JSON list of C-alpha atoms in Angstrom, two decimals:
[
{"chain": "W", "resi": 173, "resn": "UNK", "atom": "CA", "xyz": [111.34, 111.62, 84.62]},
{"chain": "W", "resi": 174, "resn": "UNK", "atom": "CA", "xyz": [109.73, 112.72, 87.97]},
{"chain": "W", "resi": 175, "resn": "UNK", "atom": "CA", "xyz": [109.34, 116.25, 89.01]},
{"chain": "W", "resi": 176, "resn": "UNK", "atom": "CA", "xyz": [111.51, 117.81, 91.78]},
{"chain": "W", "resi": 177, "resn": "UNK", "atom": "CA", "xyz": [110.41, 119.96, 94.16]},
{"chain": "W", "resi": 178, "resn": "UNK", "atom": "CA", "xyz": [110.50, 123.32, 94.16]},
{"chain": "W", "resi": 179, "resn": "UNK", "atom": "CA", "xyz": [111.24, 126.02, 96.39]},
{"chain": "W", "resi": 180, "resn": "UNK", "atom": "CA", "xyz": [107.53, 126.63, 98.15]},
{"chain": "W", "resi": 181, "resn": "UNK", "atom": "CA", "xyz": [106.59, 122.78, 98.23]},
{"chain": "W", "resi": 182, "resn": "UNK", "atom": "CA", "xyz": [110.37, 122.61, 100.28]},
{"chain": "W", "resi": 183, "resn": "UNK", "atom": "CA", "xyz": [109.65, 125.31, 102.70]},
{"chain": "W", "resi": 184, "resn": "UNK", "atom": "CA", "xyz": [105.50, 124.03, 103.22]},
{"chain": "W", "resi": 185, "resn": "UNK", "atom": "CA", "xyz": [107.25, 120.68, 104.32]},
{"chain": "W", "resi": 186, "resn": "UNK", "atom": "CA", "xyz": [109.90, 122.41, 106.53]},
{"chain": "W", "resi": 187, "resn": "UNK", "atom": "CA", "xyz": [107.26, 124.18, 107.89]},
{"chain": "W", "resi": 188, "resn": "UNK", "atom": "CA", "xyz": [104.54, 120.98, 108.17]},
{"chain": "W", "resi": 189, "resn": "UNK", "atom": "CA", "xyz": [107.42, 118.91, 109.73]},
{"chain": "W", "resi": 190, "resn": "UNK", "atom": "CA", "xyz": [107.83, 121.55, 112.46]},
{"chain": "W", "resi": 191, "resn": "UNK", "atom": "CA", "xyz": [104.14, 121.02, 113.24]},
{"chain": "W", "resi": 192, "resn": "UNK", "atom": "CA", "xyz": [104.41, 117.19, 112.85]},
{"chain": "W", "resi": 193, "resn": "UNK", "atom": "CA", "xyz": [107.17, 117.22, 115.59]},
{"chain": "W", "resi": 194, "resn": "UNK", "atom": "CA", "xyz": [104.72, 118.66, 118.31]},
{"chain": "W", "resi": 195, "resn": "UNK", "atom": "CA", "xyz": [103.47, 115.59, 120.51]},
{"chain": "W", "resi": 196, "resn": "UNK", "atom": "CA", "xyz": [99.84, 115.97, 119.45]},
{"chain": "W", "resi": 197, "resn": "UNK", "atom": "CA", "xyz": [99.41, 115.56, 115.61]},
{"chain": "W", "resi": 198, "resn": "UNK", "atom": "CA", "xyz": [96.11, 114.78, 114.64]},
{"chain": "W", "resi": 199, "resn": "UNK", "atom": "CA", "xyz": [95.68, 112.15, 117.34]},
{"chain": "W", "resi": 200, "resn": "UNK", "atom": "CA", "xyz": [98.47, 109.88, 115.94]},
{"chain": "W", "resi": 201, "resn": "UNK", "atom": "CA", "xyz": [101.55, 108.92, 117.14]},
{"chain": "W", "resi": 202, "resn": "UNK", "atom": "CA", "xyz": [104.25, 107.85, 114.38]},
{"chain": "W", "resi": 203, "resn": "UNK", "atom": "CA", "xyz": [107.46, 107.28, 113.48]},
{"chain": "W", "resi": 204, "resn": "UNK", "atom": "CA", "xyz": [109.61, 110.52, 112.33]},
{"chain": "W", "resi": 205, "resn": "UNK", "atom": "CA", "xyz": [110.07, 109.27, 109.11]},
{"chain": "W", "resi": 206, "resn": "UNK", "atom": "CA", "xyz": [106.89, 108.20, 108.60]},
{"chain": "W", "resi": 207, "resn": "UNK", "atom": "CA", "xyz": [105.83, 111.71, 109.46]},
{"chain": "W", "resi": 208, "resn": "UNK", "atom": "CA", "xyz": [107.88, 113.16, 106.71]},
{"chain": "W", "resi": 209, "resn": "UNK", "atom": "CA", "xyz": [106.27, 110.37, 104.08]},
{"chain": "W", "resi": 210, "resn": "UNK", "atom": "CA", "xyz": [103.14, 111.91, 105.52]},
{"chain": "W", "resi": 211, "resn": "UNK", "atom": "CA", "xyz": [104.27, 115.24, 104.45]},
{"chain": "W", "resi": 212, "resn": "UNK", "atom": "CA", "xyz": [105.73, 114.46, 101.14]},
{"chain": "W", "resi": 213, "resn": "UNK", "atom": "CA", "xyz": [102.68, 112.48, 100.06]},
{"chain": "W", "resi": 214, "resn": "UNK", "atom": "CA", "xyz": [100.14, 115.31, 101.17]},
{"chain": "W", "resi": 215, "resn": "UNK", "atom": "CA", "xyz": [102.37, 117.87, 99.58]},
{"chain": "W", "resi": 216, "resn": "UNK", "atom": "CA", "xyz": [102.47, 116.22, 96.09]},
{"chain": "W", "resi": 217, "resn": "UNK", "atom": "CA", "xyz": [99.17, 115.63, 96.07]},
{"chain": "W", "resi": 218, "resn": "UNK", "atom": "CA", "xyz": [97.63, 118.45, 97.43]},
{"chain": "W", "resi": 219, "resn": "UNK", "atom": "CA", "xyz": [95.99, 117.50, 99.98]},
{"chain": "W", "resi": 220, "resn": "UNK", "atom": "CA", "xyz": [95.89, 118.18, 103.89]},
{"chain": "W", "resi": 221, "resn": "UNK", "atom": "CA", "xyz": [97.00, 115.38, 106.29]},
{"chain": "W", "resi": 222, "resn": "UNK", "atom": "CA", "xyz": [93.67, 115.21, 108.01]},
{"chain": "W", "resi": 223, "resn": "UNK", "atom": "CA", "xyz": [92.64, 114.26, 104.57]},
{"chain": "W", "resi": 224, "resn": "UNK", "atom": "CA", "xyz": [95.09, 111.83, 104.42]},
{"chain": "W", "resi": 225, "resn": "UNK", "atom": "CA", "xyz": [94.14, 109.82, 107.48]},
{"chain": "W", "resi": 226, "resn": "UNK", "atom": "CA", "xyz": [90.39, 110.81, 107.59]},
{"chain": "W", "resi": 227, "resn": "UNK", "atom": "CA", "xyz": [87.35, 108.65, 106.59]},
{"chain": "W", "resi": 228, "resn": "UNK", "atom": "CA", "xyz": [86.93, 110.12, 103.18]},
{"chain": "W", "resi": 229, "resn": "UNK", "atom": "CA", "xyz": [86.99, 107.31, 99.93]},
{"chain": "W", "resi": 230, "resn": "UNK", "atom": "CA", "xyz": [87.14, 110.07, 97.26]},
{"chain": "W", "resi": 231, "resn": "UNK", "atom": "CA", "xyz": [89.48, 109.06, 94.47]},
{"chain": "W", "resi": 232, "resn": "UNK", "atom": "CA", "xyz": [92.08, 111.02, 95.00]},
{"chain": "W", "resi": 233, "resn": "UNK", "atom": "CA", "xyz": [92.28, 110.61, 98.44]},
{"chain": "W", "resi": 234, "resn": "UNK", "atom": "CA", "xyz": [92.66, 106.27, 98.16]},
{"chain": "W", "resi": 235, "resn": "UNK", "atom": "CA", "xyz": [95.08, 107.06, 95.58]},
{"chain": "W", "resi": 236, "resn": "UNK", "atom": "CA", "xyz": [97.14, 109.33, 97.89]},
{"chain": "W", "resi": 237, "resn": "UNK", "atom": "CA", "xyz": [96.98, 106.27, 100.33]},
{"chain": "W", "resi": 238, "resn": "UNK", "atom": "CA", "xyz": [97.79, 103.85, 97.83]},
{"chain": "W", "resi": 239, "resn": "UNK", "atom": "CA", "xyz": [101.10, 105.42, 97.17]},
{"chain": "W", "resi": 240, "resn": "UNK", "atom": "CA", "xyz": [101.73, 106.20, 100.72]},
{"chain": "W", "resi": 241, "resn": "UNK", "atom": "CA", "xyz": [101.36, 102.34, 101.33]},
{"chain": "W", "resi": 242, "resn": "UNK", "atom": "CA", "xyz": [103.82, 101.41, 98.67]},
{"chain": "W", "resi": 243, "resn": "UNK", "atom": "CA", "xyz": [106.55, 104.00, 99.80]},
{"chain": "W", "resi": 244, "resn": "UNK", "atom": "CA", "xyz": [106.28, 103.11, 103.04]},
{"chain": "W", "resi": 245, "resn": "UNK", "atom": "CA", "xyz": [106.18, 99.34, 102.63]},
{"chain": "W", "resi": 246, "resn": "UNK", "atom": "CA", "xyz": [108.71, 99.42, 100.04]},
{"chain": "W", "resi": 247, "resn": "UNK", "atom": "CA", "xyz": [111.60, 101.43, 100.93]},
{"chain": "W", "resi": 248, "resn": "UNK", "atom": "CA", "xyz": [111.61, 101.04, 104.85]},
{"chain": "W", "resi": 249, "resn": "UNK", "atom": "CA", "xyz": [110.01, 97.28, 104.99]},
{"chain": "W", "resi": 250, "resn": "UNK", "atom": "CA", "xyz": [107.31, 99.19, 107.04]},
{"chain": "W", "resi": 251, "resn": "UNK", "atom": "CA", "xyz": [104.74, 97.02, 108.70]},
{"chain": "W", "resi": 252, "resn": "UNK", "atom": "CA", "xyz": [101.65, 96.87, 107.12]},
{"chain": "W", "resi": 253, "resn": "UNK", "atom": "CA", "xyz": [100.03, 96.92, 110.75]},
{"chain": "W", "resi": 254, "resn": "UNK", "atom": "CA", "xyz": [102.30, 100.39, 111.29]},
{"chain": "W", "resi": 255, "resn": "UNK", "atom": "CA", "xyz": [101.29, 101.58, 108.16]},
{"chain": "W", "resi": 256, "resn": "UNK", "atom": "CA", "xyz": [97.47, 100.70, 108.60]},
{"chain": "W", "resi": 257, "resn": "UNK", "atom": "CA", "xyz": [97.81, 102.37, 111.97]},
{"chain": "W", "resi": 258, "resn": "UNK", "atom": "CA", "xyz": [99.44, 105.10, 110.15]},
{"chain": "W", "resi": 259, "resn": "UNK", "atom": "CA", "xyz": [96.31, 105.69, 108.00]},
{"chain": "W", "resi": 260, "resn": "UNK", "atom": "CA", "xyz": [93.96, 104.78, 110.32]},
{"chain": "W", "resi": 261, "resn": "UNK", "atom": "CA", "xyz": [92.94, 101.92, 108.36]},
{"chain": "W", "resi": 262, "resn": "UNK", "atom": "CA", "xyz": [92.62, 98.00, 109.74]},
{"chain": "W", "resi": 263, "resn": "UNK", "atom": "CA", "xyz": [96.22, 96.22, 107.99]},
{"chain": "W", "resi": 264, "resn": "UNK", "atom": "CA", "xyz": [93.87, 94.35, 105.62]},
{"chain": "W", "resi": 265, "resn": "UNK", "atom": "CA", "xyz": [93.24, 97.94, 103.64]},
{"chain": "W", "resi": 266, "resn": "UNK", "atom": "CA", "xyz": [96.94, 97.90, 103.08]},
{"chain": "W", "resi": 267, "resn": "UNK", "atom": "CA", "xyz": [96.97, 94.72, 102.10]},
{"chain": "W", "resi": 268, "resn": "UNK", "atom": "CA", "xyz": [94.42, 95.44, 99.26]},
{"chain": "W", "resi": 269, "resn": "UNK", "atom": "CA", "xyz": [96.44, 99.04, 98.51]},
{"chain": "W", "resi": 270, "resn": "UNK", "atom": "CA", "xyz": [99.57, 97.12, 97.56]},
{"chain": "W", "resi": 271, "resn": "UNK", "atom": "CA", "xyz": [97.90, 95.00, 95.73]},
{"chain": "W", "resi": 272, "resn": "UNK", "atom": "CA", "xyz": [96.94, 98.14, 93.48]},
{"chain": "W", "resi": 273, "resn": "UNK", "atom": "CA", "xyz": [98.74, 100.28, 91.28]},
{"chain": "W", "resi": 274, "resn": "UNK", "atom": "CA", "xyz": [100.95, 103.18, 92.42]},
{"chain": "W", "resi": 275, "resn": "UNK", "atom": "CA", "xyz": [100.21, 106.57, 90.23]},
{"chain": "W", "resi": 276, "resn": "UNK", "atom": "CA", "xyz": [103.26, 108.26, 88.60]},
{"chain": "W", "resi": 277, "resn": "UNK", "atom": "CA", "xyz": [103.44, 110.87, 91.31]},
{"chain": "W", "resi": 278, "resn": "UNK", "atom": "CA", "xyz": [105.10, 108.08, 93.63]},
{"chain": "W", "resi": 279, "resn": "UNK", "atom": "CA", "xyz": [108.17, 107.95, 91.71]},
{"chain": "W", "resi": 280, "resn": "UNK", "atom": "CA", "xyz": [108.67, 111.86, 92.59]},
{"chain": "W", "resi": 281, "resn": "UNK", "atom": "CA", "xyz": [107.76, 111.04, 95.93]},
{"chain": "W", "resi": 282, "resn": "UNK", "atom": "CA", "xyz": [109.83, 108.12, 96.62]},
{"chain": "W", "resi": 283, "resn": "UNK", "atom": "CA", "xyz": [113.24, 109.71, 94.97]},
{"chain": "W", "resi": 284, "resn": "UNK", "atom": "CA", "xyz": [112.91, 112.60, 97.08]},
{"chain": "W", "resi": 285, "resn": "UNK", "atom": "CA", "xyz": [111.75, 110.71, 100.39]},
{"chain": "W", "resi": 286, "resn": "UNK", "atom": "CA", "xyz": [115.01, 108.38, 99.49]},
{"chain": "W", "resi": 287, "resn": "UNK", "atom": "CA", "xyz": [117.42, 111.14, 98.45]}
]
């Protein structure tokens, strides 16, 4: 059974979602929901969103984007072009990022991003 959120992670994404709403976030324009994937993935695993879209490969940063990928592609029939652009990534990295495994911590992300 996934984890729920708790009280702090809710608030740090109320909080990260007012940021996300100001016209200049990290030099990316997205989607609103998109935004609050963003969020929800960052939050659950721990990580910052200039992390998240950076040029970093450390392990735990591809496997953030790996479940990002999957959400995004899987519940709102994202694009893999918006999603790459999302990322920062050409569309052929999301192409190989589906083709991996999600980790267990996309389940708790993808009932609360669908709830």
């Amino acid at each position: 059974m996934p984890e729920k959120l708790n009280d702090t992670e809710i608030l740090e994404i109320r909080s990260l979602l007012k940021i996300l709403k100001k016209p200049s976030s990290g030099g990316i324009r997205i989607n609103k929901t998109l935004r609050s994937l963003v969020v929800l993935v960052c939050l659950r695993h721990r990580i910052e969103i200039s992390d998240l879209i950076g040029p970093c490969r450390k392990r735990r940063l591809v496997k953030a984007r790996i479940d990002f990928s999957h959400i995004a592609f899987r519940q709102r029939s994202w694009n893999k072009t918006i999603i790459a652009r999302t990322l920062n990534r050409n569309y052929s990295t999301v192409i190989h990022h589906l083709k991996k495994q999600p980790s267990e911590k996309a389940d708790a992300i993808e009932q609360t991003y669908c709830a």
